[in-house]
Short mmCIF file of C-alpha atoms in Angstrom, two decimals:
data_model
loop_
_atom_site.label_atom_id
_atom_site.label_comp_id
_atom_site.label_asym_id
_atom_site.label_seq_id
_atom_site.Cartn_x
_atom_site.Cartn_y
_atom_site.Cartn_z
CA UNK H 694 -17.08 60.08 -3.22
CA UNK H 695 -20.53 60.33 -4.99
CA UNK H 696 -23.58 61.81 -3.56
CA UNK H 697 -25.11 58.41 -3.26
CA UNK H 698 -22.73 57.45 -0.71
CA UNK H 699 -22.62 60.61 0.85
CA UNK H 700 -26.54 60.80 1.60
CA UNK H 701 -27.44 57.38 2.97
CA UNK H 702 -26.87 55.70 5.73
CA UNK H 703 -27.55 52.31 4.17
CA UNK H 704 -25.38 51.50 1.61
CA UNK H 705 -24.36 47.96 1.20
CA UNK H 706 -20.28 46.60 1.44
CA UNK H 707 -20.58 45.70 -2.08
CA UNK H 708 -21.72 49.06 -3.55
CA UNK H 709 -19.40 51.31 -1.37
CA UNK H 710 -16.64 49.23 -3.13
CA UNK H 711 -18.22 49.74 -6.62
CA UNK H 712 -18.83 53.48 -5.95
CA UNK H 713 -15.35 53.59 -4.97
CA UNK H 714 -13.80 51.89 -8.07
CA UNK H 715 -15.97 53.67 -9.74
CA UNK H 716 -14.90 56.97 -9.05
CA UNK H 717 -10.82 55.88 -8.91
CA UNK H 718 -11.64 54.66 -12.91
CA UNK H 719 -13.25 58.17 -13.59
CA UNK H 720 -10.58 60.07 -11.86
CA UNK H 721 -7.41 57.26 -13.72
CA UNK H 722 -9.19 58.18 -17.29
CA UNK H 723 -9.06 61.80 -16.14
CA UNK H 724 -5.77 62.23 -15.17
CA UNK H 725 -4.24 59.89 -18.19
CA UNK H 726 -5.23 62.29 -20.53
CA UNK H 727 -5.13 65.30 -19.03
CA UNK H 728 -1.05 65.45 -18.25
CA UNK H 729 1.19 64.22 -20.92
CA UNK H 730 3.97 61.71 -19.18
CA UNK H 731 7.92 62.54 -19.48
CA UNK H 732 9.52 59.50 -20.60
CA UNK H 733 12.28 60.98 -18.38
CA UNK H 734 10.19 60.78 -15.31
CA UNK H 735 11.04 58.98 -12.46
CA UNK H 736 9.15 56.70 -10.03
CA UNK H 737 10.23 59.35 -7.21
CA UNK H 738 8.66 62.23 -9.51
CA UNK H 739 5.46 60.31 -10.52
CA UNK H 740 5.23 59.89 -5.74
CA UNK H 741 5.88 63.58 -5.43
CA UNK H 742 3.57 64.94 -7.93
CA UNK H 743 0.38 62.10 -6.50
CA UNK H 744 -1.83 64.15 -4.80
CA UNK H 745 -24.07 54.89 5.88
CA UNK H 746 -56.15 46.03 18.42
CA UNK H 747 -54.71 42.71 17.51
CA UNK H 748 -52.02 41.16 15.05
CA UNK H 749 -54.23 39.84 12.37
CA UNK H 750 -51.98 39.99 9.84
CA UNK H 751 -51.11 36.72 7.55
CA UNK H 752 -50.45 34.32 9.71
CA UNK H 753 -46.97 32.23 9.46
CA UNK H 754 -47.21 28.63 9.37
CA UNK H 755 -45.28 26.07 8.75
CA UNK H 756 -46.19 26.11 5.02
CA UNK H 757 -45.64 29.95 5.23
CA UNK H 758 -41.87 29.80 6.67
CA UNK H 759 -40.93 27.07 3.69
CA UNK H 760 -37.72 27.02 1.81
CA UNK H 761 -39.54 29.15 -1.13
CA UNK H 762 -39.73 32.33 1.32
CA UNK H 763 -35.70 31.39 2.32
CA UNK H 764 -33.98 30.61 -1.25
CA UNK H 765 -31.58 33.43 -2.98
CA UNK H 766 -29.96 32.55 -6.29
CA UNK H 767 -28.26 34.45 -9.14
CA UNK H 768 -31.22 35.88 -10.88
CA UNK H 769 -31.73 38.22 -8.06
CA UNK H 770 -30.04 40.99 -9.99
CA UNK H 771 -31.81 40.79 -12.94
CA UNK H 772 -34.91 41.10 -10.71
CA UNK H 773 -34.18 43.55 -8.62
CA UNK H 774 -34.17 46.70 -11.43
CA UNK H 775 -37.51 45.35 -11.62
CA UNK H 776 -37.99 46.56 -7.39
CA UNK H 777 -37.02 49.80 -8.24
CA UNK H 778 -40.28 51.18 -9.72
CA UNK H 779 -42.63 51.62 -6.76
CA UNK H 780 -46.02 51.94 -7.98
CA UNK H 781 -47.76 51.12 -4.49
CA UNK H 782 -46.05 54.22 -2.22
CA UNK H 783 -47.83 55.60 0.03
CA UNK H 784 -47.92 59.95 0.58
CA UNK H 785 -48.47 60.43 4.63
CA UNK H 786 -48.54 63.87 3.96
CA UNK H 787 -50.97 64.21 1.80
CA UNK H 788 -52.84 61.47 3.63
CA UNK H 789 -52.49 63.77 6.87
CA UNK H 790 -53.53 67.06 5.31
CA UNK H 791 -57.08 65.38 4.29
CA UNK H 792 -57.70 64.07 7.93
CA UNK H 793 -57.29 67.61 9.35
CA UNK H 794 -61.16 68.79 8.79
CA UNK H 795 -62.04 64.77 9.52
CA UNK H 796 -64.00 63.74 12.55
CA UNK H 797 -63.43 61.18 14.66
CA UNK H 798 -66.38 59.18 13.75
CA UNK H 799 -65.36 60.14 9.77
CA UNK H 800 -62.15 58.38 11.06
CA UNK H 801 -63.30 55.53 12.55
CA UNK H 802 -65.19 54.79 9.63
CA UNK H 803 -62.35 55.14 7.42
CA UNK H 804 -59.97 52.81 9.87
CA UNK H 805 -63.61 49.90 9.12
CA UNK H 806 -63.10 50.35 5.34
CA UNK H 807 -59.36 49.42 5.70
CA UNK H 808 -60.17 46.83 8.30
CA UNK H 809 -62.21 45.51 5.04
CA UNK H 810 -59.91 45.84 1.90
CA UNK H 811 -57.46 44.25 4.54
CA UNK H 812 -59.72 41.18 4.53
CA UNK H 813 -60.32 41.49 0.90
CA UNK H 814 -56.43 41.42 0.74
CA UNK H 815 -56.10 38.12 3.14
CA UNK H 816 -58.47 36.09 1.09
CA UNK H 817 -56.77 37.23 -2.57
CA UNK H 818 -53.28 36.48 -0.95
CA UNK H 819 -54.61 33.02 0.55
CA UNK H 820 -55.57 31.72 -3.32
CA UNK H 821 -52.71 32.75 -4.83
CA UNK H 822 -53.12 36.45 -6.03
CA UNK H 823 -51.12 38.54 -4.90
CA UNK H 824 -51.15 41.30 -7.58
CA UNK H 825 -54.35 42.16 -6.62
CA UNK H 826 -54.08 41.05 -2.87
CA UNK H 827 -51.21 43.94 -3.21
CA UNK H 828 -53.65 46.41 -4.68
CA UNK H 829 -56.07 46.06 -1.49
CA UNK H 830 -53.21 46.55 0.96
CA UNK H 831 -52.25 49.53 -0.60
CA UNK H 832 -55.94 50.88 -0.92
CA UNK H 833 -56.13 50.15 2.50
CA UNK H 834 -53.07 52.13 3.46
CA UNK H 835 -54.33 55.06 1.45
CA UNK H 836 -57.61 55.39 3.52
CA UNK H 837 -56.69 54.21 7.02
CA UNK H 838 -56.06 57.33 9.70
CA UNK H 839 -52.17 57.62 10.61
CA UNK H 840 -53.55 57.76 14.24
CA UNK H 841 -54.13 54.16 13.89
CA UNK H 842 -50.64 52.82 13.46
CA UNK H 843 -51.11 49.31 14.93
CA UNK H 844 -53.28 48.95 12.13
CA UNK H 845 -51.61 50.42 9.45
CA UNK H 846 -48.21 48.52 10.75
CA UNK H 847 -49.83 45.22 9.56
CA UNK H 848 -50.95 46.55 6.59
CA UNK H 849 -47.68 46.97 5.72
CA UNK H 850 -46.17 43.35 7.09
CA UNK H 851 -49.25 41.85 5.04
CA UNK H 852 -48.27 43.55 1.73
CA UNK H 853 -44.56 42.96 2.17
CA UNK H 854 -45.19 38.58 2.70
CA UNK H 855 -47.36 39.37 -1.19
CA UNK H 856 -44.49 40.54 -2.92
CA UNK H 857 -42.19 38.22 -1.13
CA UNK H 858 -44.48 35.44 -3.00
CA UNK H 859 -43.60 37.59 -6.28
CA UNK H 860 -39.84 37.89 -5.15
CA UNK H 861 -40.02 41.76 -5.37
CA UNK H 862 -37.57 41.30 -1.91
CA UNK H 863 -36.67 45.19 -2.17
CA UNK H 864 -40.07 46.17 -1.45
CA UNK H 865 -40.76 43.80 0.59
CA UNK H 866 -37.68 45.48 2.62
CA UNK H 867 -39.46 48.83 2.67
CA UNK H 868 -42.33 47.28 3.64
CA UNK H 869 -41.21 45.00 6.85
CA UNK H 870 -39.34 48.56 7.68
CA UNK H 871 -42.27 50.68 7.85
CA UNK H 872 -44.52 48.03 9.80
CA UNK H 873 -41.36 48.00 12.30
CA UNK H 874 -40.99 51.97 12.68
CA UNK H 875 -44.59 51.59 13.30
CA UNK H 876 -44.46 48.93 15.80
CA UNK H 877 -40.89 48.16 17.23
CA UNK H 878 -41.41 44.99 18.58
CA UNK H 879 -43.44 43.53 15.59
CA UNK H 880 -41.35 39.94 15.20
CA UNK H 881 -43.39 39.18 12.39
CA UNK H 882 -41.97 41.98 10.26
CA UNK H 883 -38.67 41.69 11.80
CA UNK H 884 -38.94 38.00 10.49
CA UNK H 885 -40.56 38.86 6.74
CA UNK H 886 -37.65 41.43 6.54
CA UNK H 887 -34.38 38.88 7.52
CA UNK H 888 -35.96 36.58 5.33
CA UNK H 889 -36.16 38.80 2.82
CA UNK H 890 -32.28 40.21 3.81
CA UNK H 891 -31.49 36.58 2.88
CA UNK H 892 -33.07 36.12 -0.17
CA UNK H 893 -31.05 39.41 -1.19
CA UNK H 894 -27.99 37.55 0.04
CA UNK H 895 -27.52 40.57 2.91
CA UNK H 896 -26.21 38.88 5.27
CA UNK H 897 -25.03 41.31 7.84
CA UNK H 898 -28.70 42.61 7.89
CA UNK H 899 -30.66 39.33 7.92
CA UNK H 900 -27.82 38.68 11.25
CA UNK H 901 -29.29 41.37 12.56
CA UNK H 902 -33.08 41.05 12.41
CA UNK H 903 -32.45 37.32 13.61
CA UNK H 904 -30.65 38.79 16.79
CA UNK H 905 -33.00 41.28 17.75
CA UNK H 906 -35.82 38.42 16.93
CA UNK H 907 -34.23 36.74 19.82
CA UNK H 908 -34.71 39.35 22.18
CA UNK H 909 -38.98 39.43 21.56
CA UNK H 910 -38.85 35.64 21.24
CA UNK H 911 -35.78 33.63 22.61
CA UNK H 912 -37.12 30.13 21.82
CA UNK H 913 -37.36 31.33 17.91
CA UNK H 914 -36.56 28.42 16.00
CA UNK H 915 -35.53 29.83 12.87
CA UNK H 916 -33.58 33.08 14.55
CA UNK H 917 -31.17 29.84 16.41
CA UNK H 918 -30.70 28.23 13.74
CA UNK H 919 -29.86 31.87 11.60
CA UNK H 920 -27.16 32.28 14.45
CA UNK H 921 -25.28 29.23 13.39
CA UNK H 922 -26.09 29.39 9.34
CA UNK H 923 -25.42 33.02 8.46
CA UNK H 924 -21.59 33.80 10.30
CA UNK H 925 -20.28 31.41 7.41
CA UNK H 926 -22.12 32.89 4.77
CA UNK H 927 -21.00 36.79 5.99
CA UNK H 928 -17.29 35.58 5.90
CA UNK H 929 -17.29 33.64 2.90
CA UNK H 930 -18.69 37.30 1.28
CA UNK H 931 -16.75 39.16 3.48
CA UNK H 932 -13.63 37.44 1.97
CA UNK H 933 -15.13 37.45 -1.85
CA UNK H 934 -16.10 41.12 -1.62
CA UNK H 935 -12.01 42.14 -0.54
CA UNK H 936 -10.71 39.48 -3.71
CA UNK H 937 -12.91 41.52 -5.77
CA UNK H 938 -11.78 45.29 -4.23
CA UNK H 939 -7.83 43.78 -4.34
CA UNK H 940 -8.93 42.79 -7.84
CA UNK H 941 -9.97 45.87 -9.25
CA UNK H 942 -7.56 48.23 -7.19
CA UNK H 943 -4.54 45.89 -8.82
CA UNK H 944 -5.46 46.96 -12.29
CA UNK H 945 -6.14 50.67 -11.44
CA UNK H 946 -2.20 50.19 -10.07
CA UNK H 947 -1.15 48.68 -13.30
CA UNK H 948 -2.41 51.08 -15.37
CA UNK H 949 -1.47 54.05 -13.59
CA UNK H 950 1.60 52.30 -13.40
CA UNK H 951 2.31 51.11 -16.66
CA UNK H 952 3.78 54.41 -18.37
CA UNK H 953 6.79 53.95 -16.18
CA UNK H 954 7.58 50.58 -16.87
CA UNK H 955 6.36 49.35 -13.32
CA UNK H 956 3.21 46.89 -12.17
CA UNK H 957 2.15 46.11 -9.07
CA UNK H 958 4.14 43.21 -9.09
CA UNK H 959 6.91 45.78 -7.90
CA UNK H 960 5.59 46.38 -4.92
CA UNK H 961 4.82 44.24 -1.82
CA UNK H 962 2.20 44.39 0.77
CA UNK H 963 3.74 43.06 4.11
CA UNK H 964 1.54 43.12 7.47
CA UNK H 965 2.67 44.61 10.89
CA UNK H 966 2.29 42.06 13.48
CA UNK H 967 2.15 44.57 16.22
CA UNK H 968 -0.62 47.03 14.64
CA UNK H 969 -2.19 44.68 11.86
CA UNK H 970 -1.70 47.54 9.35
CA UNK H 971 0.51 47.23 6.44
CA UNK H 972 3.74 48.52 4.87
CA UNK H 973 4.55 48.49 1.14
CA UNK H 974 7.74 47.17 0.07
CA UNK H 975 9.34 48.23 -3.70
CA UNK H 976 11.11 45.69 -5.42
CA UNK H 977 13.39 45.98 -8.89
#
């Protein structure tokens, strides 16, 4: 198993499965050419030798919860290598070794000037530009006290519904999650982030959000209707994502199989009733 997998706790179903492919491809080529194959070999040699203040944030309308902000489609991947370069990170710790020798009036007047490039932000993201409504967020974020997290939350909810606009959904992600470590009961954020699960075609995720929406707001209209439209669309994946592991696994098996004449035609997967796991049968 790669490092990847081993140090995060938020890997996705489909890239556990290409990790894993992955590294039984690496480990096939490997072993192909690194032992030379008896033609006098037998199957039963070949077995034997096998060895994770106040919200006044943007505002969501109607207009701001419209199909736009909801719609996935197959140009996501090509987009999202463009999410990986994060030019608008934030460094706490640096941020909280300069407010050490601050006062708390020096503070306060820091937490006004964000309260003002958050404005500044509002007013570019309400006409359209949200490059530059982006840039204020972040300014803001870089100035504002960590003391005042309330603050700073919906700083972050803000900048994540701008580069939801500009489809960047991965940062939008990392956004909706820092407002919510901030403030865990922000439904706003929770929202921005499922929609933004969605539009990522994370199911599983957006489920979640929309549940735990629920619970801070149980007459939600969206999070009901999320409880009937996403179970189809995690099964439907669900079922796509094990053709495509079966897939690849089958033509590991054939070529690992192939110097001895077999496939894995010769061999049958039958399920136990009783325990739901399953046997393998060999067949000439």
């Amino acid at each position: 198993m790669s490092d990847r997998l081993k140090n995060t706790n938020t890997i996705s179903n489909e890239e556990v499965i290409e990790d894993l492919t992955k590294d039984l491809e690496l480990m096939s080529a490997d072993e192909t050419t690194a032992n030379v194959i008896n033609p006098e070999s037998t199957v039963d040699d070949f077995m034997n030798s096998a060895g994770d203040t106040q919200k006044t944030d943007i505002p969501y309308t109607e207009d701001d919860c419209d199909k736009d902000d909801m719609t996935y489609n197959d140009d996501y991947k090509a987009e999202s290598d463009k999410d990986d370069s994060d030019t608008d990170s934030i460094d706490e710790e640096s941020l909280k070794d300069a407010e050490v020798d601050l006062t708390d009036d020096q503070k306060e007047e820091r937490r006004i000037q964000a309260e003002g490039l958050k404005n500044e932000g509002n007013e570019a993201f309400k006409i359209g530009e949200y490059e530059k409504s982006i840039e204020k967020y972040t300014e803001a974020l870089r100035i504002c006290p960590l003391q005042f997290e309330q603050q700073r939350s919906i700083l972050y909810c803000n900048r994540s519904a701008a580069k939801m606009k500009l489809e960047k959904y991965k940062r939008a992600i990392k956004d909706c999650s820092k407002a919510i470590e901030l403030d865990d009961k922000y439904l706003k954020a929770y929202y921005r982030r499922a929609q933004s699960y969605e539009a990522t075609e994370k199911f599983d995720e957006c489920l979640a959000d929309f549940k735990k929406i629920l619970e801070l707001d149980p007459a939600h209209k969206e999070a009901q209707a999320a409880m009937i439209r996403l179970p189809p669309l995690i099964e439907e994946k669900n079922e796509k994502l094990k053709k495509e592991m079966f897939g690849k696994l089958k033509d590991l098996g054939n070529m690992i199989l192939k110097p001895f004449g077999l496939s894995t035609e010769n061999f049958q997967l039958e399920q136990d009733p009783e325990s739901k796991g399953y046997k393998i049968n060999f067949k000439q």
